Amino acid sequence: MKGNAYVPFMLRRGDGSTLSLDFTAMGETLDSRFTFTRSSTTSTYINSSGLVATAGTNVPRFDYDPTTLTPRGLLIEGAATNLFFYSNPIATTNGYWGSGGYTLGTGATSPDGTNTSTRFTVNSNSGATCSMQQSVTMNATSCTFSIWFKNGTLTGSSNVALTSVAVRNATTATILLRFYFNATNPSSITYVTGSTGASVVAYANGWYRISATVTSGVTSGNSITGYFGGLGSGINGELNNYADWWGPQMEQGTAASSFIPTVASQVQRAADSCVLSGTNFSSWFNATQGTLLTTWSGTGTTSGRYSTINDGSASNQIWTGYSESAIYNGSFQAQFGTAGTANGKVALAYATNDAAWCFNGASVSTDTSVTLPTGLNQIAIGNSQAGTAAINTSLRLIKYFPSRLPNATLQSLTT
């Protein structure tokens, strides 16, 4: 393996790596070499039982698939705010939620294992206007509305108003996105307004998280309304039938992040920071050549990074990311393409005038004019050195090899 003779002080594992971090096998305890911070008590994740659970301040979140319970790895997210008031239970008595056509009561056990879901029972046989809505001021140009749904006795897709989800710009009086889903098969979606932006994710115990993302038609400062269970549509039939809803969230951005519970005020979840530095970094890093391998679960944010080796500034960096992976020393020395699919693998190898990149076992991209950055002394996991490029998904594995591995090996590692 090229370069091994130059780094005899490093402890190598059987595969030649000097750093191997399998976040899916750590249980609930992060490797002690890391400094992890998140100044928030309202951070949630999916635990090993498939339930929405809350992590304490500065406690890492090891996420699981909500239906298969397979470990997904270390969840790294940027800051986000749930702009809706009174997320659970949903009620009209607080003055924030408006409704029609329903009788509200306590629903089934909610996705977090508590009794905070709200049951919506149809209280009119025909013609009644139904909807549940709340408006917020959106200081961004894109937003995502998400909420959990569990069917009770609704009969399917015949009464589309009962399963409609919509986002409306109240300032411009424009419906930006509206769709409905089949109550007995929520993954079956039909668009009414718009053609993209809907997402349905299955959770434990018959729950589904429904998301509506809008990326146009919003100007910062507009009043944006999220609707569920209708948008002023009439109910026909279904008298006394019901469904349960839980966890409404309206946030800036192009995807639903982990749930942020609210009561009488909007709540922000602080950003995650996970950094390895000092001798915990220098003991495995080789400044003259190396290979960084990263794998992840889910689909991250387009501007996000999977890992960033850096000197604490933006001047000297080596990173792997969703939209690009790069080597930078005041100017770009190498830039490689997009690695933005779910459950992906990317490898970035470097040496002077010899860089290479491979994503999911595809053809290797190379660059033969590379001056390496200097003074590198830390690695940020799932983010940039400044904490401004959170990947917003779960990291499964990070490995580092203190040599520029052959191109064929890069393909093998990422297949």
GROMACS .gro file of C-alpha atoms in nm:
model
  415
    1MET     CA    1   0.000   0.000   0.000
    2LYS     CA    2   0.165   0.320  -0.122
    3GLY     CA    3   0.297   0.548   0.148
    4ASN     CA    4   0.303   0.311   0.445
    5ALA     CA    5   0.676   0.349   0.495
    6TYR     CA    6   0.635   0.720   0.563
    7VAL     CA    7   0.407   0.685   0.863
    8PRO     CA    8   0.544   0.404   1.085
    9PHE     CA    9   0.416   0.577   1.404
   10MET     CA   10   0.049   0.520   1.316
   11LEU     CA   11  -0.152   0.230   1.449
   12ARG     CA   12  -0.305   0.048   1.156
   13ARG     CA   13  -0.599  -0.185   1.156
   14GLY     CA   14  -0.616  -0.498   0.946
   15ASP     CA   15  -0.740  -0.307   0.643
   16GLY     CA   16  -0.463  -0.045   0.671
   17SER     CA   17  -0.683   0.231   0.814
   18THR     CA   18  -0.567   0.443   1.107
   19LEU     CA   19  -0.915   0.575   1.189
   20SER     CA   20  -1.227   0.360   1.175
   21LEU     CA   21  -1.554   0.497   1.312
   22ASP     CA   22  -1.860   0.272   1.269
   23PHE     CA   23  -2.139   0.488   1.410
   24THR     CA   24  -2.392   0.208   1.366
   25ALA     CA   25  -2.202  -0.011   1.615
   26MET     CA   26  -2.139   0.241   1.895
   27GLY     CA   27  -2.473   0.186   2.068
   28GLU     CA   28  -2.558   0.510   2.244
   29THR     CA   29  -2.200   0.614   2.327
   30LEU     CA   30  -1.984   0.829   2.099
   31ASP     CA   31  -1.613   0.760   2.075
   32SER     CA   32  -1.457   0.951   2.367
   33ARG     CA   33  -1.201   1.122   2.143
   34PHE     CA   34  -1.473   1.347   1.998
   35THR     CA   35  -1.594   1.680   2.135
   36PHE     CA   36  -1.970   1.686   2.082
   37THR     CA   37  -2.196   1.984   2.157
   38ARG     CA   38  -2.559   2.083   2.100
   39SER     CA   39  -2.706   2.340   2.337
   40SER     CA   40  -3.065   2.220   2.312
   41THR     CA   41  -3.304   2.015   2.525
   42THR     CA   42  -3.559   1.968   2.247
   43SER     CA   43  -3.361   1.745   2.009
   44THR     CA   44  -3.532   1.425   1.899
   45TYR     CA   45  -3.433   1.113   1.708
   46ILE     CA   46  -3.568   0.763   1.637
   47ASN     CA   47  -3.455   0.521   1.907
   48SER     CA   48  -3.395   0.146   1.882
   49SER     CA   49  -3.765   0.080   1.950
   50GLY     CA   50  -3.871   0.296   1.653
   51LEU     CA   51  -4.009   0.573   1.874
   52VAL     CA   52  -3.942   0.946   1.861
   53ALA     CA   53  -3.715   1.004   2.162
   54THR     CA   54  -3.556   1.314   2.315
   55ALA     CA   55  -3.181   1.357   2.369
   56GLY     CA   56  -3.042   1.580   2.641
   57THR     CA   57  -2.812   1.878   2.597
   58ASN     CA   58  -2.480   1.782   2.435
   59VAL     CA   59  -2.590   1.418   2.398
   60PRO     CA   60  -2.525   1.260   2.054
   61ARG     CA   61  -2.822   1.110   1.874
   62PHE     CA   62  -2.780   0.762   1.727
   63ASP     CA   63  -3.071   0.723   1.489
   64TYR     CA   64  -3.260   0.409   1.379
   65ASP     CA   65  -3.487   0.321   1.091
   66PRO     CA   66  -3.842   0.367   1.227
   67THR     CA   67  -3.978   0.043   1.080
   68THR     CA   68  -3.686  -0.202   1.042
   69LEU     CA   69  -3.509  -0.069   1.356
   70THR     CA   70  -3.177  -0.094   1.170
   71PRO     CA   71  -2.912   0.148   1.305
   72ARG     CA   72  -2.868   0.447   1.074
   73GLY     CA   73  -2.573   0.605   1.253
   74LEU     CA   74  -2.489   0.941   1.409
   75LEU     CA   75  -2.750   1.207   1.330
   76ILE     CA   76  -2.598   1.548   1.252
   77GLU     CA   77  -2.834   1.841   1.192
   78GLY     CA   78  -2.810   2.216   1.168
   79ALA     CA   79  -3.021   2.452   1.374
   80ALA     CA   80  -3.394   2.456   1.296
   81THR     CA   81  -3.708   2.610   1.444
   82ASN     CA   82  -4.061   2.472   1.460
   83LEU     CA   83  -4.262   2.783   1.378
   84PHE     CA   84  -4.593   2.628   1.482
   85PHE     CA   85  -4.723   2.687   1.832
   86TYR     CA   86  -4.877   2.403   2.035
   87SER     CA   87  -4.753   2.105   1.835
   88ASN     CA   88  -4.900   1.849   2.076
   89PRO     CA   89  -5.174   1.796   2.152
   90ILE     CA   90  -5.336   1.984   1.864
   91ALA     CA   91  -5.629   2.186   2.002
   92THR     CA   92  -5.836   2.488   1.906
   93THR     CA   93  -5.858   2.620   2.263
   94ASN     CA   94  -5.508   2.775   2.252
   95GLY     CA   95  -5.604   3.028   1.986
   96TYR     CA   96  -5.348   2.914   1.727
   97TRP     CA   97  -5.514   2.624   1.550
   98GLY     CA   98  -5.831   2.682   1.352
   99SER     CA   99  -6.057   2.398   1.241
  100GLY     CA  100  -6.392   2.292   1.100
  101GLY     CA  101  -6.583   1.973   1.035
  102TYR     CA  102  -6.425   1.773   1.317
  103THR     CA  103  -6.467   1.682   1.681
  104LEU     CA  104  -6.128   1.669   1.851
  105GLY     CA  105  -6.026   1.419   2.117
  106THR     CA  106  -5.737   1.205   2.240
  107GLY     CA  107  -5.596   0.969   1.979
  108ALA     CA  108  -5.390   0.651   1.977
  109THR     CA  109  -5.048   0.623   2.139
  110SER     CA  110  -4.836   0.877   1.955
  111PRO     CA  111  -4.504   0.820   1.772
  112ASP     CA  112  -4.312   0.911   2.088
  113GLY     CA  113  -4.501   0.660   2.302
  114THR     CA  114  -4.709   0.920   2.488
  115ASN     CA  115  -5.083   0.996   2.474
  116THR     CA  116  -5.051   1.331   2.296
  117SER     CA  117  -5.194   1.257   1.952
  118THR     CA  118  -5.523   1.418   1.854
  119ARG     CA  119  -5.818   1.223   1.712
  120PHE     CA  120  -6.018   1.398   1.441
  121THR     CA  121  -6.368   1.256   1.418
  122VAL     CA  122  -6.597   1.362   1.133
  123ASN     CA  123  -6.900   1.534   1.288
  124SER     CA  124  -7.108   1.601   0.977
  125ASN     CA  125  -7.234   1.359   0.714
  126SER     CA  126  -7.220   1.592   0.413
  127GLY     CA  127  -7.129   1.938   0.305
  128ALA     CA  128  -6.935   2.047   0.615
  129THR     CA  129  -6.616   2.243   0.555
  130CYS     CA  130  -6.316   2.067   0.702
  131SER     CA  131  -5.959   2.177   0.769
  132MET     CA  132  -5.705   2.237   1.044
  133GLN     CA  133  -5.459   2.519   0.995
  134GLN     CA  134  -5.207   2.759   1.146
  135SER     CA  135  -5.025   3.055   0.990
  136VAL     CA  136  -4.668   3.169   1.055
  137THR     CA  137  -4.430   3.434   0.925
  138MET     CA  138  -4.171   3.269   0.701
  139ASN     CA  139  -3.834   3.447   0.690
  140ALA     CA  140  -3.706   3.232   0.406
  141THR     CA  141  -3.789   3.144   0.045
  142SER     CA  142  -3.846   2.772   0.102
  143CYS     CA  143  -4.029   2.584   0.374
  144THR     CA  144  -4.142   2.238   0.481
  145PHE     CA  145  -4.461   2.142   0.664
  146SER     CA  146  -4.465   1.796   0.822
  147ILE     CA  147  -4.707   1.600   1.041
  148TRP     CA  148  -4.771   1.239   1.145
  149PHE     CA  149  -5.092   1.056   1.045
  150LYS     CA  150  -5.247   0.730   1.159
  151ASN     CA  151  -5.570   0.604   1.013
  152GLY     CA  152  -5.854   0.492   1.233
  153THR     CA  153  -6.174   0.419   1.040
  154LEU     CA  154  -6.152   0.641   0.731
  155THR     CA  155  -6.237   0.424   0.433
  156GLY     CA  156  -5.971   0.526   0.183
  157SER     CA  157  -5.940   0.786  -0.091
  158SER     CA  158  -6.310   0.858  -0.153
  159ASN     CA  159  -6.309   1.162   0.076
  160VAL     CA  160  -5.990   1.334  -0.027
  161ALA     CA  161  -6.053   1.636   0.195
  162LEU     CA  162  -5.995   1.425   0.505
  163THR     CA  163  -5.636   1.347   0.405
  164SER     CA  164  -5.545   1.668   0.223
  165VAL     CA  165  -5.222   1.846   0.315
  166ALA     CA  166  -5.148   2.192   0.180
  167VAL     CA  167  -4.920   2.494   0.206
  168ARG     CA  168  -5.071   2.832   0.119
  169ASN     CA  169  -4.916   3.177   0.092
  170ALA     CA  170  -5.170   3.387   0.284
  171THR     CA  171  -4.993   3.709   0.184
  172THR     CA  172  -5.046   3.646  -0.187
  173ALA     CA  173  -5.361   3.431  -0.140
  174THR     CA  174  -5.197   3.149  -0.339
  175ILE     CA  175  -5.205   2.774  -0.276
  176LEU     CA  176  -4.845   2.667  -0.331
  177LEU     CA  177  -4.879   2.292  -0.283
  178ARG     CA  178  -5.173   2.064  -0.217
  179PHE     CA  179  -5.203   1.687  -0.228
  180TYR     CA  180  -5.400   1.410  -0.066
  181PHE     CA  181  -5.318   1.051   0.019
  182ASN     CA  182  -5.515   0.730   0.053
  183ALA     CA  183  -5.608   0.689   0.421
  184THR     CA  184  -5.558   0.312   0.404
  185ASN     CA  185  -5.236   0.341   0.201
  186PRO     CA  186  -5.076   0.679   0.278
  187SER     CA  187  -4.784   0.618   0.041
  188SER     CA  188  -5.031   0.663  -0.246
  189ILE     CA  189  -5.027   1.038  -0.320
  190THR     CA  190  -5.231   1.248  -0.563
  191TYR     CA  191  -5.131   1.609  -0.637
  192VAL     CA  192  -5.400   1.875  -0.666
  193THR     CA  193  -5.174   2.183  -0.685
  194GLY     CA  194  -4.810   2.138  -0.777
  195SER     CA  195  -4.635   1.820  -0.888
  196THR     CA  196  -4.341   1.776  -0.647
  197GLY     CA  197  -4.268   1.828  -0.279
  198ALA     CA  198  -4.476   1.556  -0.113
  199SER     CA  199  -4.308   1.289   0.100
  200VAL     CA  200  -4.444   1.000   0.307
  201VAL     CA  201  -4.228   0.799   0.549
  202ALA     CA  202  -4.363   0.497   0.738
  203TYR     CA  203  -4.311   0.479   1.115
  204ALA     CA  204  -4.385   0.222   1.382
  205ASN     CA  205  -4.737   0.125   1.488
  206GLY     CA  206  -4.915   0.241   1.175
  207TRP     CA  207  -4.795   0.603   1.180
  208TYR     CA  208  -4.673   0.792   0.872
  209ARG     CA  209  -4.487   1.122   0.857
  210ILE     CA  210  -4.631   1.336   0.577
  211SER     CA  211  -4.419   1.625   0.446
  212ALA     CA  212  -4.495   1.911   0.207
  213THR     CA  213  -4.196   2.111   0.079
  214VAL     CA  214  -4.230   2.438  -0.113
  215THR     CA  215  -3.931   2.592  -0.294
  216SER     CA  216  -4.100   2.870  -0.492
  217GLY     CA  217  -4.375   3.125  -0.441
  218VAL     CA  218  -4.246   3.238  -0.101
  219THR     CA  219  -4.082   3.572  -0.027
  220SER     CA  220  -3.916   3.626   0.309
  221GLY     CA  221  -4.167   3.786   0.542
  222ASN     CA  222  -4.474   3.623   0.385
  223SER     CA  223  -4.747   3.468   0.599
  224ILE     CA  224  -4.753   3.094   0.524
  225THR     CA  225  -5.035   2.861   0.631
  226GLY     CA  226  -5.009   2.487   0.676
  227TYR     CA  227  -5.329   2.286   0.636
  228PHE     CA  228  -5.410   1.924   0.709
  229GLY     CA  229  -5.735   1.728   0.704
  230GLY     CA  230  -5.866   1.955   0.430
  231LEU     CA  231  -5.837   2.305   0.286
  232GLY     CA  232  -6.188   2.437   0.313
  233SER     CA  233  -6.324   2.132   0.129
  234GLY     CA  234  -6.656   1.964   0.196
  235ILE     CA  235  -6.697   1.627   0.365
  236ASN     CA  236  -6.924   1.374   0.199
  237GLY     CA  237  -7.001   1.072   0.413
  238GLU     CA  238  -6.761   0.929   0.675
  239LEU     CA  239  -6.981   1.049   0.965
  240ASN     CA  240  -6.819   0.942   1.296
  241ASN     CA  241  -6.514   0.800   1.121
  242TYR     CA  242  -6.178   0.923   1.244
  243ALA     CA  243  -5.802   0.949   1.203
  244ASP     CA  244  -5.524   1.057   1.439
  245TRP     CA  245  -5.267   1.334   1.378
  246TRP     CA  246  -4.954   1.426   1.573
  247GLY     CA  247  -4.648   1.650   1.563
  248PRO     CA  248  -4.716   1.933   1.316
  249GLN     CA  249  -4.399   2.122   1.226
  250MET     CA  250  -4.335   2.417   0.995
  251GLU     CA  251  -3.971   2.505   0.930
  252GLN     CA  252  -3.744   2.679   0.686
  253GLY     CA  253  -3.566   2.463   0.431
  254THR     CA  254  -3.626   2.190   0.178
  255ALA     CA  255  -3.676   1.885   0.400
  256ALA     CA  256  -3.839   1.786   0.728
  257SER     CA  257  -3.585   1.768   1.009
  258SER     CA  258  -3.622   1.582   1.337
  259PHE     CA  259  -3.934   1.675   1.531
  260ILE     CA  260  -3.919   1.983   1.758
  261PRO     CA  261  -4.201   1.988   2.017
  262THR     CA  262  -4.358   2.325   2.099
  263VAL     CA  263  -4.616   2.461   2.339
  264ALA     CA  264  -4.680   2.835   2.389
  265SER     CA  265  -4.382   2.950   2.183
  266GLN     CA  266  -4.178   2.863   1.879
  267VAL     CA  267  -3.878   2.642   1.966
  268GLN     CA  268  -3.534   2.616   1.809
  269ARG     CA  269  -3.323   2.303   1.804
  270ALA     CA  270  -2.953   2.398   1.823
  271ALA     CA  271  -2.701   2.266   1.572
  272ASP     CA  272  -2.492   1.955   1.633
  273SER     CA  273  -2.114   1.989   1.644
  274CYS     CA  274  -1.888   1.683   1.640
  275VAL     CA  275  -1.512   1.750   1.616
  276LEU     CA  276  -1.197   1.546   1.668
  277SER     CA  277  -0.879   1.753   1.719
  278GLY     CA  278  -0.537   1.774   1.885
  279THR     CA  279  -0.348   1.448   1.938
  280ASN     CA  280  -0.674   1.263   1.880
  281PHE     CA  281  -0.640   1.390   1.523
  282SER     CA  282  -0.265   1.390   1.464
  283SER     CA  283  -0.229   1.029   1.584
  284TRP     CA  284  -0.395   0.897   1.267
  285PHE     CA  285  -0.360   1.175   1.006
  286ASN     CA  286  -0.094   1.196   0.734
  287ALA     CA  287  -0.046   1.543   0.581
  288THR     CA  288   0.130   1.421   0.266
  289GLN     CA  289  -0.116   1.161   0.144
  290GLY     CA  290  -0.430   0.982   0.255
  291THR     CA  291  -0.778   0.855   0.173
  292LEU     CA  292  -1.102   0.955   0.346
  293LEU     CA  293  -1.403   0.722   0.319
  294THR     CA  294  -1.752   0.821   0.434
  295THR     CA  295  -2.085   0.636   0.421
  296TRP     CA  296  -2.425   0.760   0.531
  297SER     CA  297  -2.795   0.682   0.565
  298GLY     CA  298  -3.080   0.886   0.423
  299THR     CA  299  -3.046   1.182   0.188
  300GLY     CA  300  -2.862   1.485   0.317
  301THR     CA  301  -2.881   1.856   0.238
  302THR     CA  302  -2.743   1.977  -0.095
  303SER     CA  303  -2.508   2.222   0.077
  304GLY     CA  304  -2.406   1.972   0.344
  305ARG     CA  305  -2.074   1.801   0.407
  306TYR     CA  306  -2.014   1.448   0.526
  307SER     CA  307  -1.672   1.526   0.677
  308THR     CA  308  -1.424   1.814   0.671
  309ILE     CA  309  -1.055   1.790   0.758
  310ASN     CA  310  -0.940   2.147   0.828
  311ASP     CA  311  -0.714   2.387   1.019
  312GLY     CA  312  -0.998   2.560   1.204
  313SER     CA  313  -1.047   2.811   0.924
  314ALA     CA  314  -1.177   2.812   0.569
  315SER     CA  315  -0.826   2.849   0.426
  316ASN     CA  316  -0.711   2.486   0.437
  317GLN     CA  317  -0.958   2.202   0.395
  318ILE     CA  318  -1.017   1.855   0.256
  319TRP     CA  319  -1.384   1.757   0.250
  320THR     CA  320  -1.646   1.518   0.121
  321GLY     CA  321  -1.993   1.657   0.061
  322TYR     CA  322  -2.332   1.622  -0.104
  323SER     CA  323  -2.279   1.867  -0.389
  324GLU     CA  324  -1.902   1.842  -0.409
  325SER     CA  325  -1.588   1.700  -0.251
  326ALA     CA  326  -1.278   1.914  -0.263
  327ILE     CA  327  -0.921   1.995  -0.167
  328TYR     CA  328  -0.869   2.363  -0.085
  329ASN     CA  329  -0.569   2.572   0.027
  330GLY     CA  330  -0.685   2.927  -0.035
  331SER     CA  331  -0.809   2.822  -0.376
  332PHE     CA  332  -0.957   2.502  -0.509
  333GLN     CA  333  -0.691   2.244  -0.586
  334ALA     CA  334  -0.938   1.972  -0.675
  335GLN     CA  335  -1.317   1.969  -0.706
  336PHE     CA  336  -1.525   1.661  -0.765
  337GLY     CA  337  -1.890   1.591  -0.831
  338THR     CA  338  -2.217   1.527  -0.654
  339ALA     CA  339  -2.258   1.247  -0.399
  340GLY     CA  340  -2.618   1.303  -0.299
  341THR     CA  341  -2.813   0.978  -0.303
  342ALA     CA  342  -2.954   0.801   0.000
  343ASN     CA  343  -2.733   0.542   0.168
  344GLY     CA  344  -2.425   0.644  -0.028
  345LYS     CA  345  -2.049   0.592  -0.008
  346VAL     CA  346  -1.778   0.835  -0.116
  347ALA     CA  347  -1.397   0.816  -0.106
  348LEU     CA  348  -1.154   1.107  -0.156
  349ALA     CA  349  -0.782   1.031  -0.194
  350TYR     CA  350  -0.502   1.287  -0.202
  351ALA     CA  351  -0.129   1.334  -0.255
  352THR     CA  352   0.066   1.611  -0.422
  353ASN     CA  353  -0.047   1.631  -0.786
  354ASP     CA  354  -0.249   1.314  -0.737
  355ALA     CA  355  -0.610   1.337  -0.614
  356ALA     CA  356  -0.898   1.099  -0.683
  357TRP     CA  357  -1.266   1.069  -0.597
  358CYS     CA  358  -1.515   0.785  -0.626
  359PHE     CA  359  -1.887   0.770  -0.545
  360ASN     CA  360  -2.081   0.445  -0.510
  361GLY     CA  361  -1.830   0.240  -0.707
  362ALA     CA  362  -1.860   0.443  -1.028
  363SER     CA  363  -1.573   0.561  -1.247
  364VAL     CA  364  -1.294   0.737  -1.056
  365SER     CA  365  -1.239   1.110  -1.118
  366THR     CA  366  -0.881   1.237  -1.086
  367ASP     CA  367  -0.680   1.558  -1.071
  368THR     CA  368  -0.305   1.570  -1.134
  369SER     CA  369  -0.240   1.934  -1.042
  370VAL     CA  370  -0.282   1.953  -0.666
  371THR     CA  371  -0.100   2.152  -0.399
  372LEU     CA  372  -0.205   2.017  -0.061
  373PRO     CA  373  -0.335   2.237   0.224
  374THR     CA  374  -0.119   2.276   0.532
  375GLY     CA  375  -0.172   2.300   0.906
  376LEU     CA  376  -0.465   2.058   0.912
  377ASN     CA  377  -0.542   1.972   1.275
  378GLN     CA  378  -0.904   1.855   1.310
  379ILE     CA  379  -1.197   1.682   1.145
  380ALA     CA  380  -1.559   1.797   1.164
  381ILE     CA  381  -1.816   1.520   1.123
  382GLY     CA  382  -2.123   1.595   0.913
  383ASN     CA  383  -2.041   1.963   0.876
  384SER     CA  384  -1.791   2.229   0.773
  385GLN     CA  385  -1.529   2.374   1.004
  386ALA     CA  386  -1.757   2.676   1.061
  387GLY     CA  387  -2.064   2.465   1.136
  388THR     CA  388  -2.253   2.613   0.841
  389ALA     CA  389  -2.287   2.303   0.621
  390ALA     CA  390  -2.469   2.045   0.833
  391ILE     CA  391  -2.548   1.734   0.631
  392ASN     CA  392  -2.885   1.680   0.807
  393THR     CA  393  -2.873   1.302   0.793
  394SER     CA  394  -2.704   1.013   0.975
  395LEU     CA  395  -2.339   0.920   0.922
  396ARG     CA  396  -2.276   0.545   0.919
  397LEU     CA  397  -1.899   0.506   0.879
  398ILE     CA  398  -1.584   0.716   0.851
  399LYS     CA  399  -1.250   0.556   0.771
  400TYR     CA  400  -0.913   0.713   0.708
  401PHE     CA  401  -0.617   0.548   0.537
  402PRO     CA  402  -0.275   0.722   0.565
  403SER     CA  403  -0.196   0.662   0.197
  404ARG     CA  404  -0.335   0.751  -0.142
  405LEU     CA  405  -0.516   0.426  -0.219
  406PRO     CA  406  -0.528   0.294  -0.578
  407ASN     CA  407  -0.825   0.385  -0.791
  408ALA     CA  408  -0.946   0.025  -0.802
  409THR     CA  409  -0.949   0.019  -0.423
  410LEU     CA  410  -1.155   0.339  -0.413
  411GLN     CA  411  -1.413   0.171  -0.632
  412SER     CA  412  -1.414  -0.139  -0.415
  413LEU     CA  413  -1.457   0.059  -0.092
  414THR     CA  414  -1.754   0.253  -0.229
  415THR     CA  415  -1.938  -0.034  -0.396
   0.00000   0.00000   0.00000
